[in-house]
XYZ file of C-alpha atoms in Angstrom:
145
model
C 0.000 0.000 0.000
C 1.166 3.439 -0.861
C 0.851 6.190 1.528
C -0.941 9.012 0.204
C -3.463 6.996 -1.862
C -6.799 5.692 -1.306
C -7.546 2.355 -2.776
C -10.764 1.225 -2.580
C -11.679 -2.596 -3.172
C -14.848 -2.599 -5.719
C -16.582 -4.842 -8.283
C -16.865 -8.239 -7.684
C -12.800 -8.986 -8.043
C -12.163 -6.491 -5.351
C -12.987 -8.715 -2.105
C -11.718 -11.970 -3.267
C -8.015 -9.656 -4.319
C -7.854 -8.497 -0.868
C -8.766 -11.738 0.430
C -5.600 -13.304 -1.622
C -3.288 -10.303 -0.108
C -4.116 -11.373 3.448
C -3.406 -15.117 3.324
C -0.201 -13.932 1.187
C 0.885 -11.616 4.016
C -0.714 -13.742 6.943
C 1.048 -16.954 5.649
C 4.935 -15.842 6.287
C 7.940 -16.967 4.614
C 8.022 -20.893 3.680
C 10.787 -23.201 2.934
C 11.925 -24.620 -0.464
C 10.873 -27.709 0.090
C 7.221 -28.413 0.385
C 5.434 -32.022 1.880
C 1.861 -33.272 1.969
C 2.357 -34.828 5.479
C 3.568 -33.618 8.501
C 6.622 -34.484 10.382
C 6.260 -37.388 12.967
C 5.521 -36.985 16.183
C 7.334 -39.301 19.359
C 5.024 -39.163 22.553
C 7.946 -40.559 25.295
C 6.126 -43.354 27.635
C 7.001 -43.231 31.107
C 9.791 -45.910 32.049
C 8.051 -48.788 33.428
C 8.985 -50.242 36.929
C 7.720 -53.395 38.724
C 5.589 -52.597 41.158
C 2.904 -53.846 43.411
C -0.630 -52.931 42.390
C -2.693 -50.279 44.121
C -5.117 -52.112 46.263
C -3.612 -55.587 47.007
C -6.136 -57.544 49.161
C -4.724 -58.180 52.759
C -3.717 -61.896 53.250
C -4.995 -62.431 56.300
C -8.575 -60.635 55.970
C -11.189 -62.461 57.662
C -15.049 -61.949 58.030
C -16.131 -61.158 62.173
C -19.830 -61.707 62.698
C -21.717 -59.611 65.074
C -25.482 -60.751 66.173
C -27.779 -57.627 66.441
C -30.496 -59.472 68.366
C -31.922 -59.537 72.202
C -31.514 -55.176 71.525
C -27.659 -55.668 71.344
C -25.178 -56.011 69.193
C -22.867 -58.933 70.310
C -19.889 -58.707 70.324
C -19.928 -54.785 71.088
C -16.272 -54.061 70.950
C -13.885 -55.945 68.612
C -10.711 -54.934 67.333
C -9.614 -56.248 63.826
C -6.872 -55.861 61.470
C -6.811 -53.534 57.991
C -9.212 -55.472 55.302
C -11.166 -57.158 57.447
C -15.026 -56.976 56.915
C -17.683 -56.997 59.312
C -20.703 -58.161 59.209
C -23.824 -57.745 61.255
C -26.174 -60.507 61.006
C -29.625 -59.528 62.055
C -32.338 -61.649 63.758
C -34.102 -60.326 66.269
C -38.201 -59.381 66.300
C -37.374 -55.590 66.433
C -36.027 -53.869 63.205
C -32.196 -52.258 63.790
C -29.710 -50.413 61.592
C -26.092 -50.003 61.943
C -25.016 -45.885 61.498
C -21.570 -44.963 62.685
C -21.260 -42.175 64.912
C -18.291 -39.401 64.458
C -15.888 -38.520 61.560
C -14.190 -41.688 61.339
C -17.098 -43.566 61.286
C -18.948 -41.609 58.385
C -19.375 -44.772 56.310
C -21.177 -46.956 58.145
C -24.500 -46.754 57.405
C -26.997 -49.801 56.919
C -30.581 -49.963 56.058
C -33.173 -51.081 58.336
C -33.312 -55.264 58.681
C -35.684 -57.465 60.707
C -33.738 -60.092 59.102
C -31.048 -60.551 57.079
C -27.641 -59.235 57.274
C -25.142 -56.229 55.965
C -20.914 -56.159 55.827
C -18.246 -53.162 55.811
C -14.727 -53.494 54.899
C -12.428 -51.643 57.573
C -9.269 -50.163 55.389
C -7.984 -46.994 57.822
C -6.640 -48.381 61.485
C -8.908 -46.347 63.866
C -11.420 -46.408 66.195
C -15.025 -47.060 64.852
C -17.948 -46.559 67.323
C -21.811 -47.083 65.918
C -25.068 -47.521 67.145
C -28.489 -48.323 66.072
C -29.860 -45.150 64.977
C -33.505 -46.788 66.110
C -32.779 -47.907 69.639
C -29.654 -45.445 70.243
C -29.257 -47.696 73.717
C -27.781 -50.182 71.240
C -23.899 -49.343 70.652
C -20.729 -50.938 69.583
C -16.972 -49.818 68.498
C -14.669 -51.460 66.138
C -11.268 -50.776 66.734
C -8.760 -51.175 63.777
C -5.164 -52.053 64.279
């Protein structure tokens, strides 16, 4: 463009001209050699190390059984190891719920059973106490170590 003259883009030719000038100006300097694919691309992968997986299931991990009938949960206190699962087993004429009580506890929440029976998996050592959110007379505390 020439300073000191006004060009003005008319006619039909005008619009796709200017349209050429910009891609010409926008596109930049190029190389002599030209190629219809582009260069390769290498994505590194992390080295690889043999390692244990994530969760690996406990060895040892046994079921305990507490009996929620008679209003009580029996045994009350138990201590267990990480992995192992409790499970309450209810039977009793009066329906009863497991809900633990505290942070560490937050989990622990059963439906209502007459009958029938519900199991958590203790992971985190700590100290678990619960109740029975219907008869809150009715308490217990898991202890993990």
């Amino acid at each position: 463009m020439i300073f000191g003259t006004r060009h003005r883009l008319t006619g039909p030719g005008g619009f796709a001209a200017a349209l050429c000038a910009f891609a010409l100006a926008t596109s930049g300097c190029g190389s002599s050699t030209t190629s219809s694919t582009p260069p390769p691309t290498t994505i590194a992968s992390p080295p690889t190390t043999a390692s244990a997986p994530a969760s690996t299931p406990t060895p040892h991990a046994s079921t305990i059984t507490v009996d929620v009938k008679d209003m009580k949960f029996s045994p009350a206190t138990l201590t267990v190891t990480p992995g192992d699962t409790v499970t309450w087993k209810f039977a009793d004429r009066m329906p009863h719920a497991v809900q633990g009580m505290g942070d560490t506890a937050m989990g622990i929440n059963s439906p209502i059973y007459n009958k029938g029976e519900w199991s958590y998996t203790f992971s985190v050592p700590g100290t678990y106490r619960y109740l029975c959110p219907l008869h809150p007379d009715m308490r217990g505390t898991v202890t993990v170590q």
